[in-house]
PDB file of C-alpha atoms in Angstrom:
ATOM      1  CA  UNK Q  11     212.014  -2.386  65.275  1.00 42.00           C
ATOM      2  CA  UNK Q  12     208.716  -3.258  67.108  1.00 49.00           C
ATOM      3  CA  UNK Q  13     206.841  -6.211  66.169  1.00 57.00           C
ATOM      4  CA  UNK Q  14     203.448  -6.803  67.196  1.00 64.00           C
ATOM      5  CA  UNK Q  15     202.647  -9.887  69.711  1.00 65.00           C
ATOM      6  CA  UNK Q  16     201.448 -13.132  67.735  1.00 66.00           C
ATOM      7  CA  UNK Q  17     197.782 -13.985  69.191  1.00 68.00           C
ATOM      8  CA  UNK Q  18     197.525 -16.567  66.829  1.00 73.00           C
ATOM      9  CA  UNK Q  19     198.581 -20.374  66.958  1.00 74.00           C
ATOM     10  CA  UNK Q  20     199.657 -21.923  70.151  1.00 76.00           C
ATOM     11  CA  UNK Q  21     199.989 -18.479  71.450  1.00 74.00           C
ATOM     12  CA  UNK Q  22     196.600 -18.007  72.307  1.00 78.00           C
ATOM     13  CA  UNK Q  23     196.883 -19.940  75.122  1.00 82.00           C
ATOM     14  CA  UNK Q  24     200.149 -19.234  75.739  1.00 79.00           C
ATOM     15  CA  UNK Q  25     199.670 -15.847  77.169  1.00 77.00           C
ATOM     16  CA  UNK Q  26     197.443 -16.194  78.986  1.00 82.00           C
ATOM     17  CA  UNK Q  27     198.928 -19.574  80.828  1.00 85.00           C
ATOM     18  CA  UNK Q  28     202.140 -17.541  81.622  1.00 79.00           C
ATOM     19  CA  UNK Q  29     199.986 -14.250  83.217  1.00 78.00           C
ATOM     20  CA  UNK Q  30     198.336 -16.578  85.277  1.00 83.00           C
ATOM     21  CA  UNK Q  31     201.675 -18.449  86.631  1.00 82.00           C
ATOM     22  CA  UNK Q  32     203.137 -14.839  86.950  1.00 77.00           C
ATOM     23  CA  UNK Q  33     199.682 -14.254  88.825  1.00 76.00           C
ATOM     24  CA  UNK Q  34     199.847 -16.656  90.999  1.00 81.00           C
ATOM     25  CA  UNK Q  35     203.794 -16.710  92.451  1.00 77.00           C
ATOM     26  CA  UNK Q  36     203.516 -12.651  92.588  1.00 73.00           C
ATOM     27  CA  UNK Q  37     200.946 -13.659  94.997  1.00 72.00           C
ATOM     28  CA  UNK Q  38     202.096 -16.539  96.482  1.00 74.00           C
ATOM     29  CA  UNK Q  39     205.464 -15.180  97.836  1.00 71.00           C
ATOM     30  CA  UNK Q  40     203.737 -11.669  98.555  1.00 65.00           C
ATOM     31  CA  UNK Q  41     205.931  -9.331  95.850  1.00 66.00           C
ATOM     32  CA  UNK Q  42     204.427  -6.743  93.917  1.00 58.00           C
ATOM     33  CA  UNK Q  43     203.002  -8.299  90.275  1.00 60.00           C
ATOM     34  CA  UNK Q  44     205.395  -5.596  88.350  1.00 65.00           C
ATOM     35  CA  UNK Q  45     208.323  -8.074  89.680  1.00 69.00           C
ATOM     36  CA  UNK Q  46     207.182 -10.784  88.112  1.00 72.00           C
ATOM     37  CA  UNK Q  47     205.148  -9.226  84.949  1.00 74.00           C
ATOM     38  CA  UNK Q  48     208.394  -7.205  84.131  1.00 76.00           C
ATOM     39  CA  UNK Q  49     210.919  -9.731  82.975  1.00 77.00           C
ATOM     40  CA  UNK Q  50     207.524 -11.578  81.715  1.00 77.00           C
ATOM     41  CA  UNK Q  51     206.344  -8.993  79.431  1.00 79.00           C
ATOM     42  CA  UNK Q  52     209.886  -7.806  78.372  1.00 78.00           C
ATOM     43  CA  UNK Q  53     210.438 -11.334  76.998  1.00 76.00           C
ATOM     44  CA  UNK Q  54     206.824 -11.277  75.165  1.00 76.00           C
ATOM     45  CA  UNK Q  55     208.582  -8.611  73.535  1.00 77.00           C
ATOM     46  CA  UNK Q  56     206.515  -5.182  75.080  1.00 79.00           C
ATOM     47  CA  UNK Q  57     208.730  -2.101  74.732  1.00 80.00           C
ATOM     48  CA  UNK Q  58     210.472  -1.111  77.986  1.00 76.00           C
ATOM     49  CA  UNK Q  59     208.526   1.907  78.416  1.00 77.00           C
ATOM     50  CA  UNK Q  60     205.345  -0.059  78.006  1.00 82.00           C
ATOM     51  CA  UNK Q  61     207.255  -2.828  80.690  1.00 81.00           C
ATOM     52  CA  UNK Q  62     208.034  -0.028  83.285  1.00 78.00           C
ATOM     53  CA  UNK Q  63     204.490   1.524  83.258  1.00 82.00           C
ATOM     54  CA  UNK Q  64     202.937  -1.828  83.711  1.00 81.00           C
ATOM     55  CA  UNK Q  65     204.809  -2.399  86.455  1.00 78.00           C
ATOM     56  CA  UNK Q  66     204.898   0.654  87.943  1.00 78.00           C
ATOM     57  CA  UNK Q  67     200.378   0.249  88.091  1.00 82.00           C
ATOM     58  CA  UNK Q  68     201.236  -3.269  89.347  1.00 78.00           C
ATOM     59  CA  UNK Q  69     203.229  -2.388  92.154  1.00 77.00           C
ATOM     60  CA  UNK Q  70     200.548   0.130  92.870  1.00 81.00           C
ATOM     61  CA  UNK Q  71     197.657  -1.753  92.705  1.00 80.00           C
ATOM     62  CA  UNK Q  72     199.537  -4.498  95.588  1.00 77.00           C
ATOM     63  CA  UNK Q  73     200.691  -1.713  97.544  1.00 79.00           C
ATOM     64  CA  UNK Q  74     197.520  -0.017  97.664  1.00 83.00           C
ATOM     65  CA  UNK Q  75     195.909  -3.371  98.630  1.00 83.00           C
ATOM     66  CA  UNK Q  76     198.057  -4.262 101.049  1.00 81.00           C
ATOM     67  CA  UNK Q  77     197.355  -0.636 102.646  1.00 84.00           C
ATOM     68  CA  UNK Q  78     193.534  -1.375 102.747  1.00 88.00           C
ATOM     69  CA  UNK Q  79     194.227  -4.726 104.635  1.00 87.00           C
ATOM     70  CA  UNK Q  80     196.101  -3.122 107.018  1.00 86.00           C
ATOM     71  CA  UNK Q  81     194.051  -0.224 107.494  1.00 87.00           C
ATOM     72  CA  UNK Q  82     190.954  -2.616 107.947  1.00 90.00           C
ATOM     73  CA  UNK Q  83     192.275  -5.046 110.680  1.00 89.00           C
ATOM     74  CA  UNK Q  84     193.858  -1.537 112.019  1.00 87.00           C
ATOM     75  CA  UNK Q  85     197.561  -2.044 111.958  1.00 86.00           C
ATOM     76  CA  UNK Q  86     198.589   0.705 110.893  1.00 84.00           C
ATOM     77  CA  UNK Q  87     201.990   2.053 112.292  1.00 86.00           C
ATOM     78  CA  UNK Q  88     201.515   5.823 111.509  1.00 85.00           C
ATOM     79  CA  UNK Q  89     205.078   6.723 111.861  1.00 86.00           C
ATOM     80  CA  UNK Q  90     206.427   4.729 109.589  1.00 87.00           C
ATOM     81  CA  UNK Q  91     203.716   5.069 106.760  1.00 85.00           C
ATOM     82  CA  UNK Q  92     205.354   9.011 106.926  1.00 89.00           C
ATOM     83  CA  UNK Q  93     208.931   8.299 106.942  1.00 92.00           C
ATOM     84  CA  UNK Q  94     208.740   5.323 104.039  1.00 89.00           C
ATOM     85  CA  UNK Q  95     206.443   7.516 102.346  1.00 88.00           C
ATOM     86  CA  UNK Q  96     208.503  10.891 101.986  1.00 93.00           C
ATOM     87  CA  UNK Q  97     211.409   8.275 101.051  1.00 94.00           C
ATOM     88  CA  UNK Q  98     209.610   6.693  98.369  1.00 89.00           C
ATOM     89  CA  UNK Q  99     208.132   9.484  96.898  1.00 91.00           C
ATOM     90  CA  UNK Q 100     211.817  11.100  96.857  1.00 95.00           C
ATOM     91  CA  UNK Q 101     213.348   7.827  95.275  1.00 91.00           C
ATOM     92  CA  UNK Q 102     210.616   7.711  92.703  1.00 86.00           C
ATOM     93  CA  UNK Q 103     211.598  11.421  91.395  1.00 92.00           C
ATOM     94  CA  UNK Q 104     214.920  10.613  91.726  1.00 94.00           C
ATOM     95  CA  UNK Q 105     214.637   7.540  89.773  1.00 87.00           C
ATOM     96  CA  UNK Q 106     212.231   9.535  87.007  1.00 86.00           C
ATOM     97  CA  UNK Q 107     214.875  12.509  86.895  1.00 91.00           C
ATOM     98  CA  UNK Q 108     217.780  10.451  86.342  1.00 88.00           C
ATOM     99  CA  UNK Q 109     216.010   8.137  84.083  1.00 84.00           C
ATOM    100  CA  UNK Q 110     214.518  11.361  82.077  1.00 86.00           C
ATOM    101  CA  UNK Q 111     218.038  12.548  81.867  1.00 90.00           C
ATOM    102  CA  UNK Q 112     219.745   9.519  80.721  1.00 87.00           C
ATOM    103  CA  UNK Q 113     217.582   9.130  77.865  1.00 85.00           C
ATOM    104  CA  UNK Q 114     217.403  12.370  76.702  1.00 89.00           C
ATOM    105  CA  UNK Q 115     221.416  11.638  77.105  1.00 90.00           C
ATOM    106  CA  UNK Q 116     221.931   9.034  74.606  1.00 87.00           C
ATOM    107  CA  UNK Q 117     218.719   8.303  73.261  1.00 84.00           C
ATOM    108  CA  UNK Q 118     218.413   4.600  74.408  1.00 82.00           C
ATOM    109  CA  UNK Q 119     215.742   3.079  76.601  1.00 76.00           C
ATOM    110  CA  UNK Q 120     218.194   0.370  77.429  1.00 80.00           C
ATOM    111  CA  UNK Q 121     218.400   1.914  81.093  1.00 78.00           C
ATOM    112  CA  UNK Q 122     215.116   0.942  81.814  1.00 77.00           C
ATOM    113  CA  UNK Q 123     216.061  -2.828  81.179  1.00 77.00           C
ATOM    114  CA  UNK Q 124     219.072  -2.643  83.121  1.00 83.00           C
ATOM    115  CA  UNK Q 125     217.418  -0.800  86.205  1.00 81.00           C
ATOM    116  CA  UNK Q 126     214.466  -3.420  86.313  1.00 76.00           C
ATOM    117  CA  UNK Q 127     217.403  -6.297  85.988  1.00 82.00           C
ATOM    118  CA  UNK Q 128     219.302  -4.913  88.770  1.00 87.00           C
ATOM    119  CA  UNK Q 129     216.386  -4.380  90.864  1.00 82.00           C
ATOM    120  CA  UNK Q 130     215.828  -7.849  90.493  1.00 80.00           C
ATOM    121  CA  UNK Q 131     219.175  -9.121  91.503  1.00 88.00           C
ATOM    122  CA  UNK Q 132     219.364  -6.623  94.382  1.00 91.00           C
ATOM    123  CA  UNK Q 133     216.230  -7.713  95.724  1.00 85.00           C
ATOM    124  CA  UNK Q 134     216.687 -11.542  94.707  1.00 87.00           C
ATOM    125  CA  UNK Q 135     220.539 -11.056  97.027  1.00 93.00           C
ATOM    126  CA  UNK Q 136     218.934  -9.157  99.908  1.00 93.00           C
ATOM    127  CA  UNK Q 137     215.937 -11.721 100.351  1.00 90.00           C
ATOM    128  CA  UNK Q 138     218.429 -14.713 100.305  1.00 91.00           C
ATOM    129  CA  UNK Q 139     220.955 -12.968 102.791  1.00 95.00           C
ATOM    130  CA  UNK Q 140     218.268 -12.010 105.400  1.00 93.00           C
ATOM    131  CA  UNK Q 141     216.483 -15.312 105.120  1.00 90.00           C
ATOM    132  CA  UNK Q 142     219.989 -17.014 105.302  1.00 92.00           C
ATOM    133  CA  UNK Q 143     220.466 -14.594 108.685  1.00 94.00           C
ATOM    134  CA  UNK Q 144     217.084 -15.647 110.150  1.00 91.00           C
ATOM    135  CA  UNK Q 145     217.269 -19.188 109.973  1.00 89.00           C
ATOM    136  CA  UNK Q 146     220.996 -19.128 111.466  1.00 92.00           C
ATOM    137  CA  UNK Q 147     219.730 -17.458 113.881  1.00 92.00           C
ATOM    138  CA  UNK Q 148     216.569 -19.427 114.257  1.00 89.00           C
ATOM    139  CA  UNK Q 149     219.381 -22.502 114.412  1.00 87.00           C
ATOM    140  CA  UNK Q 150     221.552 -21.111 116.954  1.00 90.00           C
ATOM    141  CA  UNK Q 151     219.010 -20.387 119.432  1.00 90.00           C
ATOM    142  CA  UNK Q 152     216.879 -23.639 118.834  1.00 83.00           C
ATOM    143  CA  UNK Q 153     213.674 -22.036 117.983  1.00 82.00           C
ATOM    144  CA  UNK Q 154     211.143 -23.648 116.207  1.00 78.00           C
ATOM    145  CA  UNK Q 155     212.026 -23.853 112.559  1.00 74.00           C
ATOM    146  CA  UNK Q 156     208.411 -24.712 110.556  1.00 72.00           C
ATOM    147  CA  UNK Q 157     209.442 -28.764 110.634  1.00 66.00           C
ATOM    148  CA  UNK Q 158     209.280 -31.246 114.125  1.00 64.00           C
ATOM    149  CA  UNK Q 159     210.188 -34.509 112.374  1.00 65.00           C
ATOM    150  CA  UNK Q 160     210.085 -35.885 115.892  1.00 66.00           C
ATOM    151  CA  UNK Q 161     206.619 -34.206 116.618  1.00 62.00           C
ATOM    152  CA  UNK Q 162     205.467 -36.185 112.572  1.00 60.00           C
ATOM    153  CA  UNK Q 163     207.221 -39.569 113.110  1.00 65.00           C
ATOM    154  CA  UNK Q 164     205.200 -39.977 116.247  1.00 62.00           C
ATOM    155  CA  UNK Q 165     202.043 -38.224 116.123  1.00 56.00           C
ATOM    156  CA  UNK Q 166     202.663 -34.726 118.115  1.00 52.00           C
ATOM    157  CA  UNK Q 167     203.064 -36.687 121.258  1.00 53.00           C
TER     158      UNK Q 167
END
């Protein structure tokens, strides 16, 4: 059974602090708030369907803000917008159909939690892989990698 969140005692400060930290981390690394807030909301005891809907709203908001920023700077590449927009819509429809089918088939909403965990895991692995490949490429080509100890110790000379 679902229980209500306890907003008394130490929890009255804990929930806003956790939310601020999660929001800060989401903004700092440039990912949608849904990726950060999803696990936090699950840990706080919210129902998985409410977490999925809340995460979707966070992703929509962060994507919309990024789109407005790109539009204001004149950096929109319409061929990418069309292609990735179609892929995103098709993926969303397919994901929704599959999730609803599984929910009707089994009656368990655990697929939502599993999909959040798999998405986070795959994102983490791919981000790490791309980061390692970029760092290796920069190292091999001798590209500037963000910290030059010689410049730091010699005052930039």
